[in-house]
Coordinates of C-alpha atoms in Angstrom, one line a residue:
M1 CA 146.3 134.6 160.4
V2 CA 148.1 137.0 157.9
S3 CA 146.4 137.3 154.8
V4 CA 147.0 139.3 151.0
A5 CA 144.5 137.4 149.4
L6 CA 142.3 139.4 146.5
P7 CA 138.6 138.8 146.1
R8 CA 137.7 136.1 143.7
T9 CA 134.8 136.7 142.0
I10 CA 133.8 133.4 140.0
F11 CA 132.0 131.7 142.4
D12 CA 128.4 132.2 143.6
E13 CA 126.0 131.9 146.3
S14 CA 125.4 128.3 145.4
H15 CA 129.4 127.7 145.5
D16 CA 130.5 129.0 148.4
A17 CA 127.4 127.0 150.1
F18 CA 129.5 123.6 148.4
R19 CA 133.0 124.9 149.5
D20 CA 131.1 125.1 152.8
V21 CA 129.6 121.6 153.2
V22 CA 133.8 120.3 151.6
R23 CA 135.7 122.0 154.1
Q24 CA 133.3 120.8 157.0
F25 CA 134.2 117.4 155.2
V26 CA 137.6 117.7 155.0
A27 CA 138.1 118.5 158.6
R28 CA 135.6 115.7 159.8
E29 CA 136.8 112.8 157.8
V30 CA 140.1 113.6 156.4
V31 CA 142.3 115.6 158.2
P32 CA 142.0 112.8 161.5
H33 CA 143.2 110.5 159.4
R34 CA 146.0 111.6 157.7
E35 CA 148.8 109.9 160.0
E36 CA 146.9 106.3 159.6
W37 CA 146.5 106.6 155.3
D38 CA 150.3 108.4 155.3
A39 CA 151.6 105.2 157.3
A40 CA 149.2 102.5 155.4
H41 CA 150.6 104.4 151.7
R42 CA 146.7 104.2 150.9
V43 CA 143.2 106.2 152.0
D44 CA 140.7 103.8 153.8
R45 CA 138.1 103.0 150.6
S46 CA 136.0 104.2 153.4
L47 CA 136.8 107.6 152.3
F48 CA 135.0 107.0 148.4
R49 CA 132.1 106.1 150.2
K50 CA 131.8 109.0 152.0
A51 CA 132.6 111.6 149.9
A52 CA 129.7 109.7 148.1
E53 CA 127.3 110.2 150.3
T54 CA 127.7 114.1 150.7
G55 CA 128.1 114.5 147.5
L56 CA 131.7 115.3 146.4
L57 CA 132.0 112.5 144.2
G58 CA 130.8 113.4 139.9
V59 CA 129.2 116.9 140.7
T60 CA 129.1 117.1 137.2
A61 CA 127.6 113.4 136.0
P62 CA 124.5 112.5 134.6
E63 CA 122.0 112.6 137.3
R64 CA 120.7 109.0 136.1
F65 CA 123.7 107.9 136.5
G66 CA 124.4 109.0 140.3
G67 CA 125.8 112.0 139.4
G68 CA 125.0 116.0 140.4
G69 CA 124.2 116.3 137.7
V70 CA 125.1 120.2 137.5
D71 CA 127.7 120.3 134.6
D72 CA 129.7 123.3 136.2
F73 CA 133.7 122.9 136.8
R74 CA 133.7 124.8 139.6
F75 CA 132.2 122.4 141.7
H76 CA 135.2 120.0 141.3
A77 CA 137.5 123.0 141.6
I78 CA 135.9 123.2 144.9
V79 CA 136.5 120.1 146.4
T80 CA 140.6 120.6 144.9
E81 CA 141.0 123.5 146.3
E82 CA 139.4 122.8 149.8
F83 CA 141.9 119.2 150.3
A84 CA 144.8 121.1 149.1
R85 CA 144.0 123.7 151.4
V86 CA 144.5 121.8 154.9
G87 CA 147.3 120.0 153.1
A88 CA 145.8 116.9 152.0
T89 CA 146.7 116.9 148.5
A90 CA 147.2 112.9 148.3
E91 CA 144.0 112.0 149.8
S92 CA 142.8 114.8 147.4
M93 CA 144.1 112.9 144.9
S94 CA 142.0 110.1 145.6
I95 CA 139.0 111.7 144.8
G96 CA 140.3 114.4 142.0
G97 CA 141.2 111.4 140.2
E98 CA 137.6 110.1 140.2
N99 CA 136.2 113.2 139.1
D100 CA 138.3 115.0 136.8
L101 CA 140.3 112.3 135.3
I102 CA 138.6 109.0 135.4
A103 CA 134.4 110.4 135.2
P104 CA 135.2 111.9 132.2
Y105 CA 136.2 110.0 130.1
F106 CA 132.7 107.9 131.1
I107 CA 130.8 111.2 130.4
A108 CA 132.2 112.3 127.2
F109 CA 132.6 108.8 125.5
G110 CA 130.7 105.5 128.1
T111 CA 127.9 103.4 126.6
D112 CA 124.9 103.7 128.6
E113 CA 125.9 100.4 129.8
Q114 CA 129.0 100.7 130.4
N115 CA 128.2 103.8 132.7
E116 CA 125.8 101.8 134.8
R117 CA 128.0 99.2 135.4
W118 CA 131.5 101.4 136.3
L119 CA 130.5 105.1 136.4
A120 CA 127.2 104.5 138.1
P121 CA 129.6 102.4 141.4
M122 CA 132.2 104.9 141.8
L123 CA 129.9 107.5 142.1
A124 CA 128.3 106.1 144.6
G125 CA 131.7 104.6 146.1
E126 CA 131.4 101.2 145.9
K127 CA 133.7 100.4 143.1
V128 CA 137.2 102.8 143.1
G129 CA 139.1 104.1 139.2
A130 CA 141.7 104.6 138.0
I131 CA 143.7 105.5 134.9
A132 CA 147.1 104.0 133.1
L133 CA 148.4 105.9 130.7
T134 CA 152.0 106.0 131.8
E135 CA 154.7 103.3 131.2
P136 CA 157.4 102.5 132.1
G137 CA 159.5 103.2 129.3
T138 CA 157.9 106.3 128.2
G139 CA 156.8 108.7 131.6
S140 CA 155.4 111.3 129.8
D141 CA 155.5 110.5 126.4
L142 CA 151.7 109.1 125.5
A143 CA 152.6 108.4 121.7
A144 CA 155.2 106.2 122.2
L145 CA 153.0 103.6 124.4
T146 CA 153.4 99.5 124.5
T147 CA 151.6 98.1 126.0
T148 CA 149.3 95.9 123.0
A149 CA 145.8 94.7 122.6
R150 CA 145.4 91.9 119.9
P151 CA 141.9 91.2 118.7
D152 CA 141.5 87.5 119.2
G153 CA 137.4 86.9 117.7
D154 CA 135.0 89.5 120.4
E155 CA 138.3 90.0 123.0
F156 CA 141.6 91.5 122.8
V157 CA 144.6 90.3 124.5
V158 CA 146.6 92.5 126.2
S159 CA 149.8 92.6 127.3
G160 CA 151.9 95.1 128.8
A161 CA 152.2 97.2 132.3
K162 CA 152.3 100.5 133.6
T163 CA 153.9 102.6 136.6
F164 CA 152.6 105.6 138.9
I165 CA 149.3 104.3 138.9
S166 CA 146.8 106.2 140.6
N167 CA 144.5 104.5 142.9
G168 CA 146.7 101.9 141.6
L169 CA 145.8 99.5 144.3
L170 CA 142.5 100.1 145.3
A171 CA 141.2 100.4 142.0
D172 CA 138.2 97.3 141.1
F173 CA 139.1 98.6 137.3
V174 CA 141.5 100.9 134.8
I175 CA 141.1 102.6 132.0
A176 CA 143.8 102.3 130.0
A177 CA 146.0 102.9 127.5
V178 CA 146.7 100.6 125.2
R179 CA 148.0 99.9 121.5
T180 CA 145.1 97.8 119.4
D181 CA 146.7 98.2 115.6
P182 CA 150.3 98.7 116.1
E183 CA 150.4 100.2 112.5
A184 CA 148.3 102.4 112.8
G185 CA 150.2 105.1 114.6
H186 CA 147.7 107.5 117.1
D187 CA 145.4 105.7 115.6
G188 CA 146.5 102.4 116.7
I189 CA 145.5 103.7 120.4
S190 CA 142.4 102.6 122.1
L191 CA 141.2 103.0 126.0
L192 CA 140.2 100.3 127.3
V193 CA 138.0 99.3 131.3
I194 CA 139.9 96.7 132.6
D195 CA 138.6 94.9 135.5
T196 CA 141.2 94.5 138.1
D197 CA 140.4 91.1 139.2
T198 CA 140.4 89.7 135.4
P199 CA 142.8 86.3 135.3
G200 CA 146.3 87.7 134.1
F201 CA 146.0 91.3 136.4
D202 CA 148.4 91.8 138.3
R203 CA 149.7 95.1 140.8
N204 CA 152.8 95.8 142.7
G205 CA 152.7 98.4 145.3
P206 CA 153.0 100.5 146.8
L207 CA 155.5 102.0 145.5
H208 CA 157.7 104.7 147.7
K209 CA 158.0 108.1 146.8
V210 CA 159.6 111.3 148.7
G211 CA 156.0 112.8 149.3
L212 CA 152.4 111.8 149.1
D213 CA 152.1 109.0 151.4
A214 CA 149.2 108.3 151.3
Q215 CA 148.4 108.6 147.8
D216 CA 148.2 104.8 146.1
T217 CA 150.0 104.2 143.6
A218 CA 151.2 101.3 142.4
E219 CA 152.5 99.3 139.2
L220 CA 150.2 97.4 136.8
F221 CA 150.7 94.3 134.9
F222 CA 148.8 92.6 132.0
T223 CA 149.9 89.0 131.3
D224 CA 147.3 88.2 128.4
V225 CA 144.8 89.5 129.7
R226 CA 141.4 88.6 128.0
V227 CA 138.8 91.9 127.8
P228 CA 135.2 91.8 125.8
R229 CA 136.0 94.3 122.9
A230 CA 132.8 95.6 124.4
N231 CA 135.1 97.4 127.1
V232 CA 136.6 99.9 124.2
L233 CA 135.8 103.1 125.6
G234 CA 134.7 105.8 123.0
G235 CA 135.9 103.8 120.2
E236 CA 138.9 101.8 118.9
G237 CA 141.4 103.5 117.6
K238 CA 140.0 106.8 119.0
G239 CA 142.0 106.5 122.6
W240 CA 145.0 109.8 121.3
R241 CA 142.1 112.0 120.4
H242 CA 139.9 111.5 123.6
M243 CA 143.3 111.7 126.1
R244 CA 143.8 114.7 124.3
H245 CA 140.1 115.3 124.9
N246 CA 140.8 114.7 128.3
L247 CA 144.0 115.4 130.0
P248 CA 144.1 119.8 129.7
I249 CA 141.2 118.9 132.6
E250 CA 143.6 116.3 134.6
R251 CA 146.1 119.2 133.9
M252 CA 144.6 122.2 135.3
S253 CA 143.5 120.1 138.5
I254 CA 147.3 119.8 138.9
A255 CA 147.8 123.6 138.7
I256 CA 144.6 124.3 141.5
T257 CA 145.9 122.1 144.0
S258 CA 149.7 124.2 143.0
M259 CA 147.2 126.9 143.1
A260 CA 145.7 126.0 146.6
R261 CA 148.9 124.9 148.5
M262 CA 151.1 127.4 147.7
R263 CA 147.8 130.2 148.9
A264 CA 147.9 128.7 152.6
T265 CA 152.1 127.3 151.9
F266 CA 153.1 131.2 151.3
E267 CA 150.2 132.7 154.6
Q268 CA 152.2 130.5 156.6
A269 CA 155.4 131.2 156.1
L270 CA 153.8 135.0 156.3
A271 CA 152.7 134.7 159.8
Y272 CA 156.2 133.0 160.5
A273 CA 158.0 135.5 159.7
T274 CA 155.5 138.2 161.7
E275 CA 155.9 136.3 164.6
R276 CA 159.0 135.0 164.7
Q277 CA 162.2 137.0 166.4
A278 CA 166.5 137.1 164.7
F279 CA 168.9 139.2 166.2
G280 CA 166.6 141.7 168.0
Q281 CA 163.6 142.2 165.2
R282 CA 161.1 140.5 163.0
I283 CA 162.5 138.1 160.4
V284 CA 160.1 140.2 158.3
D285 CA 161.9 143.2 159.2
F286 CA 164.6 142.4 157.3
Q287 CA 164.0 144.0 153.7
A288 CA 165.5 140.9 151.7
N289 CA 162.1 139.1 153.5
R290 CA 160.4 142.0 153.0
F291 CA 161.4 141.7 149.1
Y292 CA 160.7 138.3 148.7
L293 CA 157.3 138.0 150.3
A294 CA 156.1 141.2 148.1
E295 CA 157.5 139.2 144.8
L296 CA 155.7 135.9 145.5
A297 CA 152.3 137.8 147.1
T298 CA 152.3 139.5 143.4
E299 CA 153.3 136.5 141.3
I300 CA 150.0 135.0 143.7
E301 CA 148.0 136.7 143.2
V302 CA 148.6 137.7 139.7
T303 CA 148.7 133.8 139.4
Q304 CA 145.2 132.8 141.0
T305 CA 143.8 135.7 138.4
F306 CA 144.9 133.6 135.5
V307 CA 144.1 130.1 137.1
D308 CA 140.2 131.3 137.6
R309 CA 139.6 132.6 134.1
C310 CA 141.0 129.2 133.4
I311 CA 138.6 127.4 135.7
L312 CA 135.9 129.9 134.3
D313 CA 137.0 128.4 130.9
A314 CA 136.5 124.4 131.5
A315 CA 133.3 125.2 133.5
E316 CA 132.1 126.6 129.6
H317 CA 133.7 123.5 128.3
R318 CA 136.1 126.1 126.5
L319 CA 139.3 125.0 127.8
D320 CA 141.9 124.3 125.1
E321 CA 145.0 121.9 125.6
V322 CA 148.1 125.3 125.9
T323 CA 146.3 127.1 128.4
A324 CA 146.2 124.6 130.5
A325 CA 149.3 123.5 129.9
M326 CA 150.3 127.4 130.7
A327 CA 148.2 127.4 133.8
K328 CA 149.6 123.7 134.5
W329 CA 153.6 124.8 134.0
W330 CA 153.3 128.3 135.4
T331 CA 151.6 127.2 138.7
T332 CA 153.4 124.5 139.4
E333 CA 156.8 126.0 139.0
L334 CA 155.9 128.9 140.7
H335 CA 154.6 126.5 143.9
Q336 CA 158.3 125.2 144.2
R337 CA 159.4 129.0 144.2
V338 CA 157.2 129.1 146.9
I339 CA 158.2 126.8 149.1
Q340 CA 161.7 127.3 148.3
R341 CA 161.4 130.4 150.3
A342 CA 158.8 129.5 153.2
V343 CA 161.5 126.5 154.3
Q344 CA 164.4 129.6 154.1
L345 CA 162.0 131.5 156.4
H346 CA 161.7 129.1 158.4
G347 CA 165.0 128.2 158.9
G348 CA 165.8 124.9 160.1
Y349 CA 161.7 124.6 161.2
G350 CA 161.3 124.1 157.7
F351 CA 162.8 121.2 157.8
M352 CA 160.9 119.4 160.8
R353 CA 157.7 117.2 159.5
E354 CA 155.7 118.4 161.7
F355 CA 155.4 121.9 160.2
P356 CA 152.8 121.9 157.4
V357 CA 155.6 123.8 155.1
A358 CA 158.1 120.0 155.1
R359 CA 155.3 118.0 154.5
D360 CA 154.8 120.6 151.6
Y361 CA 157.9 120.7 150.6
L362 CA 157.9 117.2 149.9
D363 CA 154.1 116.3 148.9
S364 CA 154.6 119.2 146.1
R365 CA 157.6 118.5 144.0
V366 CA 155.9 115.8 141.6
A367 CA 153.9 118.8 140.4
T368 CA 156.1 120.0 137.8
I369 CA 156.3 115.9 136.4
F370 CA 153.0 114.5 137.0
G371 CA 150.6 114.9 133.9
G372 CA 153.0 116.3 131.8
T373 CA 156.2 117.7 132.9
T374 CA 157.4 121.4 132.7
E375 CA 159.0 120.2 129.4
I376 CA 156.3 118.9 127.8
M377 CA 154.1 121.3 128.8
K378 CA 156.4 124.3 126.9
E379 CA 156.5 122.1 124.0
I380 CA 153.3 121.8 123.3
I381 CA 152.8 125.5 123.8
G382 CA 155.5 125.8 121.7
R383 CA 154.7 123.9 118.7
R384 CA 151.4 125.7 118.9
L385 CA 153.1 129.0 118.3
A386 CA 155.1 127.5 115.3
R387 CA 152.4 126.5 113.8

């Protein structure tokens, strides 16, 4: 394999040892099952249990709830990178979703009782969780959500719908963003943990996407679902600020995935270009191709440096929403440019699914959309600049 990667300096020996464990796990427990899970449009539940047994779930969560007790985001970044490196992006979203989307809400805002009920069994691989923010009519505009939770004594009565929910079919519980006070704007939004066996809860799926076949994606429906008020996560009316607190890590996870995938895709395209002959010479010997490769190699290394800085910021709890937005939009958009050139270098073979570059072409397109579109990321950055 041809490589132009520069050495990375943000990891120490403990991270390297953990990476070896993750890499072996992915080779043993993920890669052999990818076609099977693609056909089923979801991973097998055993993946969560095996990941828990290997220590891949909740490394940063408190030990008393079954976590690793190591407050270092770099370990979660390694899990994401190693799944993405082999093209297991869909499977990474299942495991990474629990590490980087769901567990942080419980760690930051959950009571001991809530964490014993939902976080602990999730980290043990016994329960699967999901985060339900996006709605059919709102997309990236989370402030416009319309799912309501009407107070009724010691309960809320939840009505509404969510869509594009990862782990939506497998989930035993969901953290749903709901409007508990229709008149209070942002202060009327709360996070509510809802068990999926509650009467009135329903789901539809799997949704058939362009790529990410093994990533379980569903629509959720709430029809007068009665939920105890004790299931509110982090206090009533505080859901908006809690989402703003946690969304940077979600966006960072997306950026890390795109970074790892684009590196792998670039390496594959470079290796192909050095081996493939056309018109009596290697593809890489055409000056236009060398220039394209030189440009992308440089942009990849510059971007990796920025992403690594963001990973360190996240590990030290200094990652803010603007920096995460920068990382998310820049990395996912560069990923698209890398893929376009990689497919072109492969010629017709780049359009064949048995080639990893074709799979990356399908799986990566949504990265500029979910977690907040590129346009929303620029809006977040622009608003901060305008202030």
